[in-house]
mmCIF file of C-alpha atoms in Angstrom:
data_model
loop_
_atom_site.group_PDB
_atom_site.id
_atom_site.type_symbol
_atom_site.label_atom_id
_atom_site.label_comp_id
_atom_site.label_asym_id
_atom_site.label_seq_id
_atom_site.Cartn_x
_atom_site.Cartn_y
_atom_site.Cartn_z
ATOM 1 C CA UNK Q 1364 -49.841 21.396 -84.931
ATOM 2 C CA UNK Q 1365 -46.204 19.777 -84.328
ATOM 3 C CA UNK Q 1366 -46.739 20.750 -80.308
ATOM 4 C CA UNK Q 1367 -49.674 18.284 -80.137
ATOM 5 C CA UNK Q 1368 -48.902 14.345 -78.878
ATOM 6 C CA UNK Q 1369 -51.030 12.998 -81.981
ATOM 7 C CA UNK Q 1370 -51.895 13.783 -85.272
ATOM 8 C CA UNK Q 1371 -54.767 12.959 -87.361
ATOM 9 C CA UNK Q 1372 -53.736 11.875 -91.513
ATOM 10 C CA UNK Q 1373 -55.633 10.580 -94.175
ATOM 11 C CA UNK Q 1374 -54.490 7.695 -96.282
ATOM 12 C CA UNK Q 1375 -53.752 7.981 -99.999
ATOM 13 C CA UNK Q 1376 -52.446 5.048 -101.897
ATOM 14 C CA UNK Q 1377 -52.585 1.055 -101.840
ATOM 15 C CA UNK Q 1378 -49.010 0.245 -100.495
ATOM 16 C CA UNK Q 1379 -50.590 -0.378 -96.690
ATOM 17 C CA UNK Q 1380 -53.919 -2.420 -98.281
ATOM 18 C CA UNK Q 1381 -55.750 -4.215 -97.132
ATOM 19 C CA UNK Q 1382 -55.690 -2.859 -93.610
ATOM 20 C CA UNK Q 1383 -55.019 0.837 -94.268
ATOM 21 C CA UNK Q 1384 -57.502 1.855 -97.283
ATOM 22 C CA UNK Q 1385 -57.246 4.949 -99.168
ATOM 23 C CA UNK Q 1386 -59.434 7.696 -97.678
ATOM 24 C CA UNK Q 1387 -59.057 6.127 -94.293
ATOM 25 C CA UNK Q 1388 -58.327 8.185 -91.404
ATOM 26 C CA UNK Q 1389 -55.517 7.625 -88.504
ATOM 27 C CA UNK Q 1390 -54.281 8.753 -85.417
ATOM 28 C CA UNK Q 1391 -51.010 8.829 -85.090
ATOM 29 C CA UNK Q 1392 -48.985 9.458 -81.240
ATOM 30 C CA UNK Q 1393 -46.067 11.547 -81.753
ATOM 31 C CA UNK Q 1394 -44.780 10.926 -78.075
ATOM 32 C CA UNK Q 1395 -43.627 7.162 -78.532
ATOM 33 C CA UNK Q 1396 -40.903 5.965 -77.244
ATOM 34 C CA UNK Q 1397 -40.382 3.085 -78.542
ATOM 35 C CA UNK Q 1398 -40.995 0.634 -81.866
ATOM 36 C CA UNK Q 1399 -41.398 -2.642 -82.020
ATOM 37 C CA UNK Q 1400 -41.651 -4.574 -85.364
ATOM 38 C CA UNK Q 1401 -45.205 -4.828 -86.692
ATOM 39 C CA UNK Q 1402 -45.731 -0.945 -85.628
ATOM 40 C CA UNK Q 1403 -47.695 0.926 -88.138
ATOM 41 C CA UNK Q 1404 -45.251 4.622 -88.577
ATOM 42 C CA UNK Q 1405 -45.854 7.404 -90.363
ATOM 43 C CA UNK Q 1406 -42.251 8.760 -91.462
ATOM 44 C CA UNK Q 1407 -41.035 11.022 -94.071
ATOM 45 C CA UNK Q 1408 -39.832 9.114 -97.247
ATOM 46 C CA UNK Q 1409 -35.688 9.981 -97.086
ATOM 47 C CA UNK Q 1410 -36.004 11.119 -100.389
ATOM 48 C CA UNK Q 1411 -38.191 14.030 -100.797
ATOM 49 C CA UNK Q 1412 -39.621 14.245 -97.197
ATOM 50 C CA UNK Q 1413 -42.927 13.251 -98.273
ATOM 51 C CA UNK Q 1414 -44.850 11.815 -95.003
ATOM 52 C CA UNK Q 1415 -45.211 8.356 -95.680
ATOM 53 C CA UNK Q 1416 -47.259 5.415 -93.629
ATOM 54 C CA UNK Q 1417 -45.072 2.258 -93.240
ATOM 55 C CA UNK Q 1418 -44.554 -0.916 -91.281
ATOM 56 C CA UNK Q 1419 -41.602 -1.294 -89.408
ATOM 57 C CA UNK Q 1420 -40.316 -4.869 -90.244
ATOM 58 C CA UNK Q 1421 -37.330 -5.568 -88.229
ATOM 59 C CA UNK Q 1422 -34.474 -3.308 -86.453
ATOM 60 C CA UNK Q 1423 -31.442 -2.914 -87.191
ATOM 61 C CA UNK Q 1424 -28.875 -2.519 -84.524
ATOM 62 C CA UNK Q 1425 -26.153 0.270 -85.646
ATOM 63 C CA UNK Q 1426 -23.215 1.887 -84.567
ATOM 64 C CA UNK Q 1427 -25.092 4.796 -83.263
ATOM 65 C CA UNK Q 1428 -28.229 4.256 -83.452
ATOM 66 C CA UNK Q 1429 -31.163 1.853 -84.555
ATOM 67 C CA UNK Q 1430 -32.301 1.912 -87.769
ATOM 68 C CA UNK Q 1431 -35.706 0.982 -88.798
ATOM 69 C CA UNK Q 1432 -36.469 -1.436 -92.017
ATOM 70 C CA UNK Q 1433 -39.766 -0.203 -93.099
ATOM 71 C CA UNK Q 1434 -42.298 -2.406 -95.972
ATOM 72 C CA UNK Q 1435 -45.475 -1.655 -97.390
ATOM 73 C CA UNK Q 1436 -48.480 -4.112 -96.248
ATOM 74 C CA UNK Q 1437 -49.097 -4.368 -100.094
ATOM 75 C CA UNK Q 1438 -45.530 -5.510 -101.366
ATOM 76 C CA UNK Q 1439 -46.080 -5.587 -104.927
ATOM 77 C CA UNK Q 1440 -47.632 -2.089 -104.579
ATOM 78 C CA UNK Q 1441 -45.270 -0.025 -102.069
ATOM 79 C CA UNK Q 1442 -41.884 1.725 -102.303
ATOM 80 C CA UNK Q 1443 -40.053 0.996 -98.569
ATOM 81 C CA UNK Q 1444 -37.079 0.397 -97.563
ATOM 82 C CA UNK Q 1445 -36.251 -2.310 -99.982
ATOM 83 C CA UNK Q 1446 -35.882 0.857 -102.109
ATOM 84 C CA UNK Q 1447 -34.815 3.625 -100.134
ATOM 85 C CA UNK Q 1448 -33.165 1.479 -97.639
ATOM 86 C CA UNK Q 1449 -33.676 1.605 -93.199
ATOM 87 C CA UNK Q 1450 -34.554 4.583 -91.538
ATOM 88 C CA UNK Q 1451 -33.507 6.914 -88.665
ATOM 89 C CA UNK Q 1452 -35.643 7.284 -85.476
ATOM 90 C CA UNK Q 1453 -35.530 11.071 -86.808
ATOM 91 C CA UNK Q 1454 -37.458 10.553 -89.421
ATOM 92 C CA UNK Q 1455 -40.316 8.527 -88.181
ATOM 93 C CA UNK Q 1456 -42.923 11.073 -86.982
ATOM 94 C CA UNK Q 1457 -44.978 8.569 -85.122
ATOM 95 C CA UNK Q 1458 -46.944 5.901 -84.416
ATOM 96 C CA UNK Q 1459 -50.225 5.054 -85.713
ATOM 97 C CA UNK Q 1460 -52.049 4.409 -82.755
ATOM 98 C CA UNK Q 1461 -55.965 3.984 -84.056
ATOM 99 C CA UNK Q 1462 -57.472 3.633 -87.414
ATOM 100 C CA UNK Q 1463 -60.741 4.226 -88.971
ATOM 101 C CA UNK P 298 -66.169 2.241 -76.179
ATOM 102 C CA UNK P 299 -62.674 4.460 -76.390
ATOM 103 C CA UNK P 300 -62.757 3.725 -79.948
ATOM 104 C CA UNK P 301 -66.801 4.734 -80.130
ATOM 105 C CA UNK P 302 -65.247 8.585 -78.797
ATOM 106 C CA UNK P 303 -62.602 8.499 -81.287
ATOM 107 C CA UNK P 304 -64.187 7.947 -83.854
ATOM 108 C CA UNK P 305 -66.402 11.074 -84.530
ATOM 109 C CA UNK P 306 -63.514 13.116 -83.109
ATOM 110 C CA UNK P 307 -61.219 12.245 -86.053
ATOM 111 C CA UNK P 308 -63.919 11.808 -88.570
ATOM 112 C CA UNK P 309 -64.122 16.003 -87.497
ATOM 113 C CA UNK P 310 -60.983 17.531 -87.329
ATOM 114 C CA UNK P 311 -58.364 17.943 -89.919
ATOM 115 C CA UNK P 312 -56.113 15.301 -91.515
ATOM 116 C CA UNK P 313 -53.226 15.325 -93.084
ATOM 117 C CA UNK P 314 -52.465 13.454 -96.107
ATOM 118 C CA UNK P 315 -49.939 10.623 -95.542
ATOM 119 C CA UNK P 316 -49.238 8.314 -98.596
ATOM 120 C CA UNK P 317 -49.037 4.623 -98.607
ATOM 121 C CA UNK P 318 -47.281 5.223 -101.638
ATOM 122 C CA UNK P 319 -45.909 3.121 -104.468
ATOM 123 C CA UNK P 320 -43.090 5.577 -106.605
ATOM 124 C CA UNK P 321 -44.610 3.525 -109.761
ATOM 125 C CA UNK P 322 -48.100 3.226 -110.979
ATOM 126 C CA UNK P 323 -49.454 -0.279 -110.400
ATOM 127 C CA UNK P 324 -50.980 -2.516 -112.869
ATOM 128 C CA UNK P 325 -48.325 -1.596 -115.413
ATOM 129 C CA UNK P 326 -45.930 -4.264 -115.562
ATOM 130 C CA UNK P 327 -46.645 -7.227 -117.714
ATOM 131 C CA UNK P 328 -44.313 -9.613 -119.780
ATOM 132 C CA UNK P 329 -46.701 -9.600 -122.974
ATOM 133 C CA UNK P 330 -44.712 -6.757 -124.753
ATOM 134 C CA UNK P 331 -41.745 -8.882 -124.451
ATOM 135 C CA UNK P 332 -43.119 -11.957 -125.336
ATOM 136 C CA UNK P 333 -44.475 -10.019 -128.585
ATOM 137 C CA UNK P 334 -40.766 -8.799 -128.925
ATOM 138 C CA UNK P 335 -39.724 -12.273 -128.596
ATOM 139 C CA UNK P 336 -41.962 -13.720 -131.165
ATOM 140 C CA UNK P 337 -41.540 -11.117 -133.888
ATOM 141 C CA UNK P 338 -37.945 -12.365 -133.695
ATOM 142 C CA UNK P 339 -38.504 -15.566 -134.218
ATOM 143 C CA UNK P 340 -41.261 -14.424 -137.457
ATOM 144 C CA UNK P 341 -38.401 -12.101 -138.812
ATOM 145 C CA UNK P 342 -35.621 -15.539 -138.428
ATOM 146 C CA UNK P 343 -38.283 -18.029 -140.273
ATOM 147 C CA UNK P 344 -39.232 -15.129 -143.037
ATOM 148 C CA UNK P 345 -35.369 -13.962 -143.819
ATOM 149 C CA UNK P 346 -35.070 -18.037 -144.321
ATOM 150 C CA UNK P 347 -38.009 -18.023 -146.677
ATOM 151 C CA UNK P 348 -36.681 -15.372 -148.553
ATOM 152 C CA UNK P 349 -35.385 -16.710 -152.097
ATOM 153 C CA UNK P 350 -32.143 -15.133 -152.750
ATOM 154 C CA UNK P 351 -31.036 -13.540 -156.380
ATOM 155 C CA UNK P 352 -29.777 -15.857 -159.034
ATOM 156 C CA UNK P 353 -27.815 -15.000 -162.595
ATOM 157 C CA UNK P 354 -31.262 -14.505 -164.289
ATOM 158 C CA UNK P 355 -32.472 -11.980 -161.623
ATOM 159 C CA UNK P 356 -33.113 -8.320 -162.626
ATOM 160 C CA UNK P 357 -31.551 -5.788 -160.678
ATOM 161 C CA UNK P 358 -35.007 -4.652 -159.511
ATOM 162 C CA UNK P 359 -35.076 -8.190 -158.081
ATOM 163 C CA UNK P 360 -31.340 -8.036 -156.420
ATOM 164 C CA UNK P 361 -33.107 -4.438 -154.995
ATOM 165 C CA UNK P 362 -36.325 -6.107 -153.915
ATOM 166 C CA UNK P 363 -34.329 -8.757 -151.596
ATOM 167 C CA UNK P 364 -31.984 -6.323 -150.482
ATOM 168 C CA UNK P 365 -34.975 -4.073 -149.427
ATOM 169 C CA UNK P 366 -36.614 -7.108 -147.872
ATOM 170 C CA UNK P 367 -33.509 -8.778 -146.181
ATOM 171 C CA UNK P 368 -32.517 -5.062 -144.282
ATOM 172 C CA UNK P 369 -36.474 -4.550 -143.448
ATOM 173 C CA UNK P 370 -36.513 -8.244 -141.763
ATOM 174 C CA UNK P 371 -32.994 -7.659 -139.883
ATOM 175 C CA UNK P 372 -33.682 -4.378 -139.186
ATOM 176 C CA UNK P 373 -37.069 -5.281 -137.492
ATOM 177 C CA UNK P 374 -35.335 -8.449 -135.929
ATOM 178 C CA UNK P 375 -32.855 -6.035 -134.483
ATOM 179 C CA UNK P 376 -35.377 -3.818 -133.143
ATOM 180 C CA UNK P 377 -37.721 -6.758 -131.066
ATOM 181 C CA UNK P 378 -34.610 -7.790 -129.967
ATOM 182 C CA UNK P 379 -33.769 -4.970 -128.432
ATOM 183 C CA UNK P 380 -37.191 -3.959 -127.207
ATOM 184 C CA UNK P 381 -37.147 -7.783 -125.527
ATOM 185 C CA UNK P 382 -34.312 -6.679 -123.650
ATOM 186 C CA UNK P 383 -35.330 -3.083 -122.351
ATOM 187 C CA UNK P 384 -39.004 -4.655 -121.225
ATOM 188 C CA UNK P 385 -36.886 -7.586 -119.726
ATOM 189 C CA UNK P 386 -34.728 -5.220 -117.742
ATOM 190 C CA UNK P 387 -37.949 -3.169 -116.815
ATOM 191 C CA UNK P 388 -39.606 -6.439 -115.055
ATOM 192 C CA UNK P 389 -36.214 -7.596 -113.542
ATOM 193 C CA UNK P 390 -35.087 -4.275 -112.167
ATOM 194 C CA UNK P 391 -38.402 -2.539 -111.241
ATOM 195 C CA UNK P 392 -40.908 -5.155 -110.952
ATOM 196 C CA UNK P 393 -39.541 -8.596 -109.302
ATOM 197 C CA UNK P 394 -38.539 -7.653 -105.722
ATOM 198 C CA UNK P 395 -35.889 -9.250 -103.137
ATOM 199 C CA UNK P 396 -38.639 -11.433 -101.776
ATOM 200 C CA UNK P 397 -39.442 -12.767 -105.283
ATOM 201 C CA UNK P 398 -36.012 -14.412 -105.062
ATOM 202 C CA UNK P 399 -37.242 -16.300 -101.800
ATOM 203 C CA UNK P 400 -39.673 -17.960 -104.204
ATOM 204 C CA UNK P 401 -37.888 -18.577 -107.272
ATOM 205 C CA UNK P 402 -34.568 -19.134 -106.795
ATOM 206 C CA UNK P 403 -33.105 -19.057 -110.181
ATOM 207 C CA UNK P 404 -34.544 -15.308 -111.126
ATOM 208 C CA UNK P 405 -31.746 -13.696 -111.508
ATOM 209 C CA UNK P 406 -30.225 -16.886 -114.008
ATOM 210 C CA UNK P 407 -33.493 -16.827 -115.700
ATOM 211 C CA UNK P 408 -33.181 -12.955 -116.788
ATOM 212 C CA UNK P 409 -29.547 -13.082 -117.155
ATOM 213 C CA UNK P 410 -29.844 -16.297 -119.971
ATOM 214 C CA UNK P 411 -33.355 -14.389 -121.640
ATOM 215 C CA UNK P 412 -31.267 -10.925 -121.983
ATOM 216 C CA UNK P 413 -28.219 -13.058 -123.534
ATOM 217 C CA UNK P 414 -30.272 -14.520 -125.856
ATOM 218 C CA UNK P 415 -31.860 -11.295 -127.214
ATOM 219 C CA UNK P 416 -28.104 -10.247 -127.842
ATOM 220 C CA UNK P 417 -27.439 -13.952 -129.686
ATOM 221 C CA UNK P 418 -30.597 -12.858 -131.694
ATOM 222 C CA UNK P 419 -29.201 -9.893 -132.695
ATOM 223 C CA UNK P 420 -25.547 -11.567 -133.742
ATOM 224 C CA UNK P 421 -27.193 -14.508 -135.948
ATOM 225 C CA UNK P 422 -30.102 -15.385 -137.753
ATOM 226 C CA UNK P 423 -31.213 -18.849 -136.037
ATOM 227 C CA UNK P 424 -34.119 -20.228 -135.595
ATOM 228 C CA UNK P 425 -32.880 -22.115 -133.092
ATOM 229 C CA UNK P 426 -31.631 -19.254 -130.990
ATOM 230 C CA UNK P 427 -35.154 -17.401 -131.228
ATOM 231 C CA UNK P 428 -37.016 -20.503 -129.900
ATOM 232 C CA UNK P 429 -34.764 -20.459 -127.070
ATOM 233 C CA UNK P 430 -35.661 -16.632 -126.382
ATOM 234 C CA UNK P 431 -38.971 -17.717 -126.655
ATOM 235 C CA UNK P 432 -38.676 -20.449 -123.991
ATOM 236 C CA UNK P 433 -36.729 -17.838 -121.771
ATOM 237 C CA UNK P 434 -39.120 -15.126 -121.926
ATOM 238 C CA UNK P 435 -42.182 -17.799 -121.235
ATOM 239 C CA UNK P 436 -40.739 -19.100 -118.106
ATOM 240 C CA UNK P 437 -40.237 -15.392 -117.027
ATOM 241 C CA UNK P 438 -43.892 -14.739 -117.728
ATOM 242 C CA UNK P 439 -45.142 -18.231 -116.177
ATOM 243 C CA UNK P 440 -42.523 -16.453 -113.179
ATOM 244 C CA UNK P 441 -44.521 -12.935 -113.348
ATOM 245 C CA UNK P 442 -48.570 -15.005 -112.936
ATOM 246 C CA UNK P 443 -47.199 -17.210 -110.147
ATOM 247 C CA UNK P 444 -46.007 -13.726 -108.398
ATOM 248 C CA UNK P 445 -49.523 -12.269 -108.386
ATOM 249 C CA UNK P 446 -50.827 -15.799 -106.896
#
């Protein structure tokens, strides 16, 4: 389903609460082209790949390319980038465009 | 209205899971084990202190008896101790965050002085240094309920 412009997910977890509940559906658009802090992403964690929802908190200018610093709504209950530290465009898959 | 003809259409077709994900179970963290820890030290300090030691009339089953007692009170002393430290570590590694520092300040000196202190309760046997552990571990916990405010 990659060759479609959005993509419909389910949430699981409490990092994005209260906004994004578990069980709740999104719609994510694949064909952004650009983020802006306070974008809701879904990205895959640069750990283990696992797609993760996120909010981009700030960008980071780098020598290549921007970098995205991504938090949990929740902070006490989320594992971001204060853990696995800013992101590549690469790895964000898109952005969440509608929610249930 | 454009949400209205969403709606059912994503309600129908397939979703993906996507986790808003937290790599730890929540709820877990809590400074009560190491406030335990804490206090048992300080029980162990005022009970070794209590103890009365052999004299020329006592037996050697008596000389046994406080030797048995003495290395059961250090030992356990030695193990809260230690256990104050590892659940100390646990809330200052894993569950205060960088934004936690916005709010108090002095985190990191707060830990750093509590951990010391379980290692000066380990060296001596002072009551003294086990109310001060006490006192350190409290203000961490007092830290921990003002976090969750």
């Amino acid at each position: 389903m990659k060759f479609l412009p959005f993509g419909i997910f389910k949430v699981v977890g409490t990092s994005m609460s209260p906004l994004y509940t578990p069980g709740m559906r999104i719609l994510v658009w694949r064909w952004f082209r650009l983020l802006k802090p306070g974008d809701v992403v879904v990205l895959s964690d640069p750990r283990d790949g696992r797609r993760i929802v996120k909010r981009v908190e700030k960008i980071l200018d780098g020598d290549l390319e921007e970098k995205y610093h991504v938090l949990g709504d929740n902070k006490n209950e989320s594992t971001d980038s204060r853990v696995f530290g800013p992101v590549s465009k690469e790895s964000i898959l898109g952005k969440v465009v509608w929610h249930g | 209205m454009i949400t209205k003809m969403i709606a059912p259409l994503v309600s129908m077709l397939p979703a993906t899971p996507v986790y808003a994900h937290c790599d730890v179970p929540c709820g877990i963290y809590d400074p009560k084990p190491a406030q335990i820890a804490a206090a048992t030290v300080l029980k162990m300090v005022q009970k070794l202190a209590a103890l009365t030691p052999p004299n020329p009339s006592s037996t050697p089953q008596d000389i046994l008896n406080y030797q048995n007692d003495t290395t059961r009170m250090i030992w356990t002393k030695e193990e809260h101790a230690r256990k104050c430290k590892t659940e100390l570590y646990i809330l200052w590694s894993d569950y205060f965050k960088p934004e936690h520092l916005e709010k108090f300040p002095d985190l990191h000196t707060k830990f750093w002085t509590a951990v010391k202190l379980c290692s000066e309760n380990k060296q001596h046997v002072s009551e003294e240094s086990a109310q001060k552990l006490i006192a350190a571990v409290d203000e961490i916990a007092q830290m921990f309920v003002e976090s969750k405010k």
